[in-house]
JSON list of C-alpha atoms and ligand atoms in Angstrom, two decimals:
[
{"chain": "A", "resi": 1, "resn": "MET", "atom": "CA", "xyz": [1.70, 32.88, -29.40]},
{"chain": "A", "resi": 2, "resn": "GLY", "atom": "CA", "xyz": [-0.72, 31.66, -26.64]},
{"chain": "A", "resi": 3, "resn": "LYS", "atom": "CA", "xyz": [0.17, 29.73, -23.43]},
{"chain": "A", "resi": 4, "resn": "ASP", "atom": "CA", "xyz": [-0.80, 26.28, -22.55]},
{"chain": "A", "resi": 5, "resn": "ILE", "atom": "CA", "xyz": [-2.77, 26.20, -19.23]},
{"chain": "A", "resi": 6, "resn": "LEU", "atom": "CA", "xyz": [-3.70, 23.43, -16.98]},
{"chain": "A", "resi": 7, "resn": "TYR", "atom": "CA", "xyz": [-6.11, 24.27, -14.36]},
{"chain": "A", "resi": 8, "resn": "ILE", "atom": "CA", "xyz": [-6.16, 21.73, -11.65]},
{"chain": "A", "resi": 9, "resn": "ILE", "atom": "CA", "xyz": [-9.47, 21.91, -9.44]},
{"chain": "A", "resi": 10, "resn": "SER", "atom": "CA", "xyz": [-9.10, 19.80, -6.48]},
{"chain": "A", "resi": 11, "resn": "SER", "atom": "CA", "xyz": [-12.98, 20.97, -5.34]},
{"chain": "A", "resi": 12, "resn": "PRO", "atom": "CA", "xyz": [-15.32, 17.54, -5.35]},
{"chain": "A", "resi": 13, "resn": "ARG", "atom": "CA", "xyz": [-18.29, 19.75, -5.94]},
{"chain": "A", "resi": 14, "resn": "LYS", "atom": "CA", "xyz": [-18.83, 20.16, -9.61]},
{"chain": "A", "resi": 15, "resn": "GLY", "atom": "CA", "xyz": [-20.89, 23.26, -10.68]},
{"chain": "A", "resi": 16, "resn": "GLY", "atom": "CA", "xyz": [-19.39, 24.86, -7.26]},
{"chain": "A", "resi": 17, "resn": "ASN", "atom": "CA", "xyz": [-17.62, 27.82, -6.53]},
{"chain": "A", "resi": 18, "resn": "SER", "atom": "CA", "xyz": [-14.28, 26.67, -7.60]},
{"chain": "A", "resi": 19, "resn": "ASP", "atom": "CA", "xyz": [-15.69, 25.63, -11.08]},
{"chain": "A", "resi": 20, "resn": "LEU", "atom": "CA", "xyz": [-17.47, 28.79, -11.58]},
{"chain": "A", "resi": 21, "resn": "LEU", "atom": "CA", "xyz": [-14.46, 30.87, -11.07]},
{"chain": "A", "resi": 22, "resn": "ALA", "atom": "CA", "xyz": [-12.31, 28.09, -13.22]},
{"chain": "A", "resi": 23, "resn": "ASP", "atom": "CA", "xyz": [-14.67, 28.72, -15.94]},
{"chain": "A", "resi": 24, "resn": "GLN", "atom": "CA", "xyz": [-14.53, 32.72, -15.56]},
{"chain": "A", "resi": 25, "resn": "PHE", "atom": "CA", "xyz": [-10.44, 32.23, -15.58]},
{"chain": "A", "resi": 26, "resn": "ILE", "atom": "CA", "xyz": [-10.76, 29.77, -18.56]},
{"chain": "A", "resi": 27, "resn": "LYS", "atom": "CA", "xyz": [-13.07, 32.38, -20.41]},
{"chain": "A", "resi": 28, "resn": "GLY", "atom": "CA", "xyz": [-10.58, 35.23, -20.35]},
{"chain": "A", "resi": 29, "resn": "ALA", "atom": "CA", "xyz": [-7.69, 32.99, -20.94]},
{"chain": "A", "resi": 30, "resn": "GLU", "atom": "CA", "xyz": [-9.30, 31.79, -24.07]},
{"chain": "A", "resi": 31, "resn": "GLU", "atom": "CA", "xyz": [-10.47, 35.07, -25.02]},
{"chain": "A", "resi": 32, "resn": "SER", "atom": "CA", "xyz": [-6.64, 36.11, -24.98]},
{"chain": "A", "resi": 33, "resn": "GLY", "atom": "CA", "xyz": [-5.59, 33.35, -27.14]},
{"chain": "A", "resi": 34, "resn": "ASN", "atom": "CA", "xyz": [-4.30, 30.85, -24.72]},
{"chain": "A", "resi": 35, "resn": "THR", "atom": "CA", "xyz": [-5.64, 27.26, -24.61]},
{"chain": "A", "resi": 36, "resn": "VAL", "atom": "CA", "xyz": [-6.71, 25.49, -21.42]},
{"chain": "A", "resi": 37, "resn": "ASP", "atom": "CA", "xyz": [-7.29, 22.08, -20.22]},
{"chain": "A", "resi": 38, "resn": "LYS", "atom": "CA", "xyz": [-9.32, 22.09, -16.94]},
{"chain": "A", "resi": 39, "resn": "LEU", "atom": "CA", "xyz": [-8.24, 18.65, -14.79]},
{"chain": "A", "resi": 40, "resn": "TYR", "atom": "CA", "xyz": [-11.16, 17.57, -12.11]},
{"chain": "A", "resi": 41, "resn": "LEU", "atom": "CA", "xyz": [-8.99, 15.65, -9.55]},
{"chain": "A", "resi": 42, "resn": "VAL", "atom": "CA", "xyz": [-12.04, 14.22, -8.34]},
{"chain": "A", "resi": 43, "resn": "ASP", "atom": "CA", "xyz": [-12.53, 12.19, -11.37]},
{"chain": "A", "resi": 44, "resn": "LYS", "atom": "CA", "xyz": [-9.24, 10.44, -11.29]},
{"chain": "A", "resi": 45, "resn": "ASN", "atom": "CA", "xyz": [-8.04, 7.56, -9.75]},
{"chain": "A", "resi": 46, "resn": "MET", "atom": "CA", "xyz": [-5.30, 8.76, -7.33]},
{"chain": "A", "resi": 47, "resn": "GLY", "atom": "CA", "xyz": [-3.68, 6.92, -4.31]},
{"chain": "A", "resi": 48, "resn": "TYR", "atom": "CA", "xyz": [-1.87, 8.11, -1.60]},
{"chain": "A", "resi": 49, "resn": "CYS", "atom": "CA", "xyz": [2.07, 8.12, -1.67]},
{"chain": "A", "resi": 50, "resn": "ARG", "atom": "CA", "xyz": [3.35, 5.58, 0.20]},
{"chain": "A", "resi": 51, "resn": "GLY", "atom": "CA", "xyz": [6.55, 6.98, 1.17]},
{"chain": "A", "resi": 52, "resn": "CYS", "atom": "CA", "xyz": [8.42, 3.98, -0.37]},
{"chain": "A", "resi": 53, "resn": "MET", "atom": "CA", "xyz": [10.91, 6.06, -1.78]},
{"chain": "A", "resi": 54, "resn": "GLU", "atom": "CA", "xyz": [10.99, 3.48, -4.87]},
{"chain": "A", "resi": 55, "resn": "CYS", "atom": "CA", "xyz": [10.58, 6.26, -7.54]},
{"chain": "A", "resi": 56, "resn": "VAL", "atom": "CA", "xyz": [14.02, 7.82, -5.70]},
{"chain": "A", "resi": 57, "resn": "LYS", "atom": "CA", "xyz": [15.59, 4.60, -6.45]},
{"chain": "A", "resi": 58, "resn": "ASN", "atom": "CA", "xyz": [14.07, 3.70, -9.78]},
{"chain": "A", "resi": 59, "resn": "GLY", "atom": "CA", "xyz": [12.41, 6.94, -11.18]},
{"chain": "A", "resi": 60, "resn": "GLU", "atom": "CA", "xyz": [9.15, 5.21, -11.52]},
{"chain": "A", "resi": 61, "resn": "CYS", "atom": "CA", "xyz": [5.86, 5.03, -8.88]},
{"chain": "A", "resi": 62, "resn": "ILE", "atom": "CA", "xyz": [4.83, 1.62, -7.68]},
{"chain": "A", "resi": 63, "resn": "ILE", "atom": "CA", "xyz": [1.37, 3.01, -7.88]},
{"chain": "A", "resi": 64, "resn": "ASP", "atom": "CA", "xyz": [-0.38, 2.40, -11.24]},
{"chain": "A", "resi": 65, "resn": "ASP", "atom": "CA", "xyz": [-3.07, 4.90, -11.63]},
{"chain": "A", "resi": 66, "resn": "ASP", "atom": "CA", "xyz": [-3.72, 8.26, -13.19]},
{"chain": "A", "resi": 67, "resn": "VAL", "atom": "CA", "xyz": [-1.16, 10.20, -11.53]},
{"chain": "A", "resi": 68, "resn": "SER", "atom": "CA", "xyz": [1.44, 9.57, -14.25]},
{"chain": "A", "resi": 69, "resn": "LYS", "atom": "CA", "xyz": [-0.91, 10.86, -17.14]},
{"chain": "A", "resi": 70, "resn": "ILE", "atom": "CA", "xyz": [-1.38, 14.03, -15.01]},
{"chain": "A", "resi": 71, "resn": "LEU", "atom": "CA", "xyz": [2.27, 14.67, -14.61]},
{"chain": "A", "resi": 72, "resn": "ASP", "atom": "CA", "xyz": [3.06, 14.35, -18.12]},
{"chain": "A", "resi": 73, "resn": "ARG", "atom": "CA", "xyz": [0.15, 17.54, -18.44]},
{"chain": "A", "resi": 74, "resn": "MET", "atom": "CA", "xyz": [1.77, 19.52, -15.91]},
{"chain": "A", "resi": 75, "resn": "ILE", "atom": "CA", "xyz": [5.53, 18.71, -17.39]},
{"chain": "A", "resi": 76, "resn": "ALA", "atom": "CA", "xyz": [4.33, 19.78, -20.40]},
{"chain": "A", "resi": 77, "resn": "SER", "atom": "CA", "xyz": [2.32, 23.15, -19.45]},
{"chain": "A", "resi": 78, "resn": "ASP", "atom": "CA", "xyz": [3.20, 26.44, -19.51]},
{"chain": "A", "resi": 79, "resn": "VAL", "atom": "CA", "xyz": [1.22, 27.63, -16.60]},
{"chain": "A", "resi": 80, "resn": "ILE", "atom": "CA", "xyz": [-0.26, 25.64, -13.79]},
{"chain": "A", "resi": 81, "resn": "VAL", "atom": "CA", "xyz": [-3.33, 26.84, -11.84]},
{"chain": "A", "resi": 82, "resn": "LEU", "atom": "CA", "xyz": [-3.98, 25.03, -8.64]},
{"chain": "A", "resi": 83, "resn": "SER", "atom": "CA", "xyz": [-7.42, 25.36, -7.31]},
{"chain": "A", "resi": 84, "resn": "THR", "atom": "CA", "xyz": [-8.68, 24.13, -3.82]},
{"chain": "A", "resi": 85, "resn": "PRO", "atom": "CA", "xyz": [-11.50, 24.71, -1.43]},
{"chain": "A", "resi": 86, "resn": "VAL", "atom": "CA", "xyz": [-10.43, 25.74, 2.06]},
{"chain": "A", "resi": 87, "resn": "TYR", "atom": "CA", "xyz": [-11.09, 22.44, 4.56]},
{"chain": "A", "resi": 88, "resn": "PHE", "atom": "CA", "xyz": [-10.26, 23.22, 8.02]},
{"chain": "A", "resi": 89, "resn": "PHE", "atom": "CA", "xyz": [-8.04, 26.26, 6.83]},
{"chain": "A", "resi": 90, "resn": "SER", "atom": "CA", "xyz": [-5.61, 24.45, 4.77]},
{"chain": "A", "resi": 91, "resn": "MET", "atom": "CA", "xyz": [-5.77, 22.98, 1.25]},
{"chain": "A", "resi": 92, "resn": "ASN", "atom": "CA", "xyz": [-8.15, 19.93, 0.60]},
{"chain": "A", "resi": 93, "resn": "SER", "atom": "CA", "xyz": [-6.75, 16.59, 0.86]},
{"chain": "A", "resi": 94, "resn": "ILE", "atom": "CA", "xyz": [-7.68, 15.58, -2.85]},
{"chain": "A", "resi": 95, "resn": "MET", "atom": "CA", "xyz": [-4.97, 18.70, -3.75]},
{"chain": "A", "resi": 96, "resn": "LYS", "atom": "CA", "xyz": [-2.39, 17.45, -1.19]},
{"chain": "A", "resi": 97, "resn": "THR", "atom": "CA", "xyz": [-2.83, 13.92, -2.56]},
{"chain": "A", "resi": 98, "resn": "LEU", "atom": "CA", "xyz": [-1.57, 15.09, -5.90]},
{"chain": "A", "resi": 99, "resn": "ILE", "atom": "CA", "xyz": [1.13, 17.34, -4.26]},
{"chain": "A", "resi": 100, "resn": "ASP", "atom": "CA", "xyz": [2.69, 14.46, -2.54]},
{"chain": "A", "resi": 101, "resn": "ARG", "atom": "CA", "xyz": [2.44, 12.17, -5.47]},
{"chain": "A", "resi": 102, "resn": "THR", "atom": "CA", "xyz": [4.60, 14.97, -7.86]},
{"chain": "A", "resi": 103, "resn": "ILE", "atom": "CA", "xyz": [7.86, 13.71, -5.66]},
{"chain": "A", "resi": 104, "resn": "THR", "atom": "CA", "xyz": [8.03, 11.00, -8.60]},
{"chain": "A", "resi": 105, "resn": "ARG", "atom": "CA", "xyz": [9.09, 13.65, -10.98]},
{"chain": "A", "resi": 106, "resn": "TYR", "atom": "CA", "xyz": [8.75, 16.96, -9.24]},
{"chain": "A", "resi": 107, "resn": "ASP", "atom": "CA", "xyz": [12.45, 17.85, -10.70]},
{"chain": "A", "resi": 108, "resn": "GLU", "atom": "CA", "xyz": [10.82, 18.02, -14.30]},
{"chain": "A", "resi": 109, "resn": "ILE", "atom": "CA", "xyz": [8.14, 20.27, -13.54]},
{"chain": "A", "resi": 110, "resn": "THR", "atom": "CA", "xyz": [10.10, 23.35, -14.26]},
{"chain": "A", "resi": 111, "resn": "ASN", "atom": "CA", "xyz": [9.77, 26.75, -15.35]},
{"chain": "A", "resi": 112, "resn": "LYS", "atom": "CA", "xyz": [5.81, 27.01, -14.71]},
{"chain": "A", "resi": 113, "resn": "GLU", "atom": "CA", "xyz": [3.87, 29.96, -13.78]},
{"chain": "A", "resi": 114, "resn": "PHE", "atom": "CA", "xyz": [1.57, 29.33, -10.92]},
{"chain": "A", "resi": 115, "resn": "TYR", "atom": "CA", "xyz": [-1.63, 30.62, -9.77]},
{"chain": "A", "resi": 116, "resn": "TYR", "atom": "CA", "xyz": [-3.35, 30.34, -6.37]},
{"chain": "A", "resi": 117, "resn": "ILE", "atom": "CA", "xyz": [-7.28, 30.21, -5.98]},
{"chain": "A", "resi": 118, "resn": "VAL", "atom": "CA", "xyz": [-9.15, 29.24, -2.95]},
{"chain": "A", "resi": 119, "resn": "THR", "atom": "CA", "xyz": [-12.59, 29.63, -2.29]},
{"chain": "A", "resi": 120, "resn": "ALA", "atom": "CA", "xyz": [-13.61, 29.87, 1.76]},
{"chain": "A", "resi": 121, "resn": "SER", "atom": "CA", "xyz": [-16.54, 30.47, 3.90]},
{"chain": "A", "resi": 122, "resn": "ILE", "atom": "CA", "xyz": [-14.59, 32.65, 6.26]},
{"chain": "A", "resi": 123, "resn": "GLU", "atom": "CA", "xyz": [-14.95, 36.40, 5.32]},
{"chain": "A", "resi": 124, "resn": "ASP", "atom": "CA", "xyz": [-11.63, 37.54, 6.29]},
{"chain": "A", "resi": 125, "resn": "GLU", "atom": "CA", "xyz": [-8.65, 36.49, 3.77]},
{"chain": "A", "resi": 126, "resn": "LYS", "atom": "CA", "xyz": [-6.43, 36.72, 6.59]},
{"chain": "A", "resi": 127, "resn": "TYR", "atom": "CA", "xyz": [-6.97, 33.50, 8.07]},
{"chain": "A", "resi": 128, "resn": "LEU", "atom": "CA", "xyz": [-6.16, 31.92, 4.83]},
{"chain": "A", "resi": 129, "resn": "LYS", "atom": "CA", "xyz": [-2.39, 32.46, 4.96]},
{"chain": "A", "resi": 130, "resn": "ASN", "atom": "CA", "xyz": [-1.91, 28.60, 6.07]},
{"chain": "A", "resi": 131, "resn": "THR", "atom": "CA", "xyz": [-3.81, 27.46, 2.79]},
{"chain": "A", "resi": 132, "resn": "PHE", "atom": "CA", "xyz": [-1.52, 29.72, 0.71]},
{"chain": "A", "resi": 133, "resn": "ARG", "atom": "CA", "xyz": [1.41, 29.01, 2.64]},
{"chain": "A", "resi": 134, "resn": "PRO", "atom": "CA", "xyz": [1.77, 25.28, 1.59]},
{"chain": "A", "resi": 135, "resn": "LEU", "atom": "CA", "xyz": [0.75, 25.49, -1.94]},
{"chain": "A", "resi": 136, "resn": "ARG", "atom": "CA", "xyz": [3.41, 28.11, -2.57]},
{"chain": "A", "resi": 137, "resn": "ALA", "atom": "CA", "xyz": [5.91, 25.74, -0.32]},
{"chain": "A", "resi": 138, "resn": "PHE", "atom": "CA", "xyz": [5.29, 23.03, -3.09]},
{"chain": "A", "resi": 139, "resn": "THR", "atom": "CA", "xyz": [5.80, 25.42, -6.15]},
{"chain": "A", "resi": 140, "resn": "ASP", "atom": "CA", "xyz": [8.93, 26.50, -4.54]},
{"chain": "A", "resi": 141, "resn": "CYS", "atom": "CA", "xyz": [10.36, 23.40, -4.77]},
{"chain": "A", "resi": 142, "resn": "LEU", "atom": "CA", "xyz": [9.74, 23.06, -8.42]},
{"chain": "A", "resi": 143, "resn": "PRO", "atom": "CA", "xyz": [12.71, 24.59, -10.19]},
{"chain": "A", "resi": 144, "resn": "GLY", "atom": "CA", "xyz": [12.50, 27.81, -11.83]},
{"chain": "A", "resi": 145, "resn": "SER", "atom": "CA", "xyz": [8.58, 28.09, -10.71]},
{"chain": "A", "resi": 146, "resn": "ILE", "atom": "CA", "xyz": [7.37, 31.47, -11.27]},
{"chain": "A", "resi": 147, "resn": "PRO", "atom": "CA", "xyz": [4.74, 32.58, -8.71]},
{"chain": "A", "resi": 148, "resn": "LYS", "atom": "CA", "xyz": [1.76, 34.64, -9.92]},
{"chain": "A", "resi": 149, "resn": "ASP", "atom": "CA", "xyz": [-1.67, 35.73, -8.25]},
{"chain": "A", "resi": 150, "resn": "LYS", "atom": "CA", "xyz": [-3.15, 34.47, -5.23]},
{"chain": "A", "resi": 151, "resn": "ILE", "atom": "CA", "xyz": [-6.98, 34.74, -5.11]},
{"chain": "A", "resi": 152, "resn": "ALA", "atom": "CA", "xyz": [-8.87, 34.15, -2.45]},
{"chain": "A", "resi": 153, "resn": "ALA", "atom": "CA", "xyz": [-12.92, 34.16, -3.25]},
{"chain": "A", "resi": 154, "resn": "THR", "atom": "CA", "xyz": [-14.37, 34.24, 0.37]},
{"chain": "A", "resi": 155, "resn": "GLY", "atom": "CA", "xyz": [-17.63, 34.65, 2.28]},
{"chain": "A", "resi": 156, "resn": "ILE", "atom": "CA", "xyz": [-18.82, 31.94, 0.02]},
{"chain": "A", "resi": 157, "resn": "THR", "atom": "CA", "xyz": [-20.12, 28.68, 1.50]},
{"chain": "A", "resi": 158, "resn": "GLU", "atom": "CA", "xyz": [-23.51, 27.52, -1.03]},
{"chain": "A", "resi": 159, "resn": "LYS", "atom": "CA", "xyz": [-22.81, 26.44, -4.41]},
{"chain": "A", "resi": 160, "resn": "GLY", "atom": "CA", "xyz": [-22.83, 29.37, -6.74]},
{"chain": "A", "resi": 161, "resn": "ALA", "atom": "CA", "xyz": [-22.32, 31.91, -3.98]},
{"chain": "A", "resi": 162, "resn": "VAL", "atom": "CA", "xyz": [-19.40, 33.11, -5.52]},
{"chain": "A", "resi": 163, "resn": "LEU", "atom": "CA", "xyz": [-21.31, 34.66, -8.64]},
{"chain": "A", "resi": 164, "resn": "ASN", "atom": "CA", "xyz": [-22.25, 37.45, -6.11]},
{"chain": "A", "resi": 165, "resn": "SER", "atom": "CA", "xyz": [-18.49, 37.53, -5.10]},
{"chain": "A", "resi": 166, "resn": "PRO", "atom": "CA", "xyz": [-16.51, 40.75, -6.71]},
{"chain": "A", "resi": 167, "resn": "VAL", "atom": "CA", "xyz": [-13.71, 37.73, -7.31]},
{"chain": "A", "resi": 168, "resn": "TYR", "atom": "CA", "xyz": [-16.15, 36.47, -9.89]},
{"chain": "A", "resi": 169, "resn": "ASP", "atom": "CA", "xyz": [-15.49, 39.36, -12.75]},
{"chain": "A", "resi": 170, "resn": "GLU", "atom": "CA", "xyz": [-11.56, 39.99, -11.09]},
{"chain": "A", "resi": 171, "resn": "ILE", "atom": "CA", "xyz": [-10.84, 36.40, -11.93]},
{"chain": "A", "resi": 172, "resn": "TYR", "atom": "CA", "xyz": [-12.14, 36.78, -15.47]},
{"chain": "A", "resi": 173, "resn": "GLU", "atom": "CA", "xyz": [-9.67, 39.74, -16.28]},
{"chain": "A", "resi": 174, "resn": "ILE", "atom": "CA", "xyz": [-6.89, 37.75, -14.56]},
{"chain": "A", "resi": 175, "resn": "GLY", "atom": "CA", "xyz": [-7.22, 34.82, -17.18]},
{"chain": "A", "resi": 176, "resn": "LYS", "atom": "CA", "xyz": [-7.45, 37.55, -19.60]},
{"chain": "A", "resi": 177, "resn": "LYS", "atom": "CA", "xyz": [-3.64, 38.64, -18.75]},
{"chain": "A", "resi": 178, "resn": "VAL", "atom": "CA", "xyz": [-2.07, 35.71, -18.24]},
{"chain": "B", "resi": 1, "resn": "FMN", "atom": "C1", "xyz": [-14.84, 19.53, 4.74]},
{"chain": "B", "resi": 1, "resn": "FMN", "atom": "C2", "xyz": [-15.11, 21.09, 4.81]},
{"chain": "B", "resi": 1, "resn": "FMN", "atom": "C3", "xyz": [-14.40, 21.59, 5.78]},
{"chain": "B", "resi": 1, "resn": "FMN", "atom": "C4", "xyz": [-14.31, 23.32, 5.42]},
{"chain": "B", "resi": 1, "resn": "FMN", "atom": "N1", "xyz": [-13.26, 24.03, 6.16]},
{"chain": "B", "resi": 1, "resn": "FMN", "atom": "C5", "xyz": [-13.55, 25.40, 6.00]},
{"chain": "B", "resi": 1, "resn": "FMN", "atom": "C6", "xyz": [-12.56, 25.88, 6.71]},
{"chain": "B", "resi": 1, "resn": "FMN", "atom": "O1", "xyz": [-11.94, 25.64, 7.48]},
{"chain": "B", "resi": 1, "resn": "FMN", "atom": "N2", "xyz": [-12.77, 27.54, 6.68]},
{"chain": "B", "resi": 1, "resn": "FMN", "atom": "C7", "xyz": [-13.66, 27.99, 5.78]},
{"chain": "B", "resi": 1, "resn": "FMN", "atom": "O2", "xyz": [-13.43, 29.29, 5.44]},
{"chain": "B", "resi": 1, "resn": "FMN", "atom": "N3", "xyz": [-14.52, 27.16, 5.13]},
{"chain": "B", "resi": 1, "resn": "FMN", "atom": "C8", "xyz": [-14.45, 26.20, 5.42]},
{"chain": "B", "resi": 1, "resn": "FMN", "atom": "N4", "xyz": [-15.10, 25.21, 4.09]},
{"chain": "B", "resi": 1, "resn": "FMN", "atom": "C9", "xyz": [-16.23, 25.75, 3.44]},
{"chain": "B", "resi": 1, "resn": "FMN", "atom": "C10", "xyz": [-15.96, 25.53, 1.93]},
{"chain": "B", "resi": 1, "resn": "FMN", "atom": "O3", "xyz": [-14.51, 26.07, 2.29]},
{"chain": "B", "resi": 1, "resn": "FMN", "atom": "C11", "xyz": [-16.86, 26.47, 1.02]},
{"chain": "B", "resi": 1, "resn": "FMN", "atom": "O4", "xyz": [-17.93, 26.09, 1.08]},
{"chain": "B", "resi": 1, "resn": "FMN", "atom": "C12", "xyz": [-16.22, 26.97, -0.41]},
{"chain": "B", "resi": 1, "resn": "FMN", "atom": "O5", "xyz": [-16.89, 27.66, -0.98]},
{"chain": "B", "resi": 1, "resn": "FMN", "atom": "C13", "xyz": [-16.28, 25.41, -1.36]},
{"chain": "B", "resi": 1, "resn": "FMN", "atom": "O6", "xyz": [-15.87, 25.65, -2.64]},
{"chain": "B", "resi": 1, "resn": "FMN", "atom": "P1", "xyz": [-16.15, 24.69, -3.53]},
{"chain": "B", "resi": 1, "resn": "FMN", "atom": "O7", "xyz": [-17.75, 25.16, -3.84]},
{"chain": "B", "resi": 1, "resn": "FMN", "atom": "O8", "xyz": [-15.49, 25.02, -4.42]},
{"chain": "B", "resi": 1, "resn": "FMN", "atom": "O9", "xyz": [-16.05, 23.40, -3.02]},
{"chain": "B", "resi": 1, "resn": "FMN", "atom": "C14", "xyz": [-15.51, 23.77, 4.56]},
{"chain": "B", "resi": 1, "resn": "FMN", "atom": "C15", "xyz": [-16.08, 22.95, 3.75]},
{"chain": "B", "resi": 1, "resn": "FMN", "atom": "C16", "xyz": [-16.16, 21.41, 3.93]},
{"chain": "B", "resi": 1, "resn": "FMN", "atom": "C17", "xyz": [-17.01, 20.59, 2.94]}
]
């Protein structure tokens, strides 16, 4: 039976490099019999964690927005893809906003396989350790998480530049093997 995959994109640039990579991964994954939901965080109403700890006391977040539905979807999936553009050598703030909000129910996001996908202008992947590290630190907080591939599409700045990157074909193969 195919896996249920949630592909979370934090790039606000629709049709941009993350988006194009997502479509390739999804094409491969669907051809192999998996189902994939593509989630654009930029379209969601998502407030910042207030750090009030009400969720720790009462089990519910005080903020009424789209995050509770996103968490339901994360909890239901077999595989979660975290895709972020590199902003100042970190994940972007949209992805971090979601990660912080998982505090309400992060202990229910159990036994998921994780893929980590980043896009960046810089050529050399060695500068992206500080982007991957906090993504991995997050998933290490989730019970039973299974880290899978880390994919960096580097040397790409303009919208669509990833079409000329070898990663564009590689990610299709990775999607096929999920
Ligand atoms: C606010 C901002 C900060 C950025 N900071 C970096 C950076 O620190 N290192 C880097 O290599 N690229 C940086 N970039 C370039 C993007 O990572 C790059 O254009 C990427 O291809 C965007 O992916 P997307 O099309 O999926 O949004 C930055 C872009 C923006 C808009």
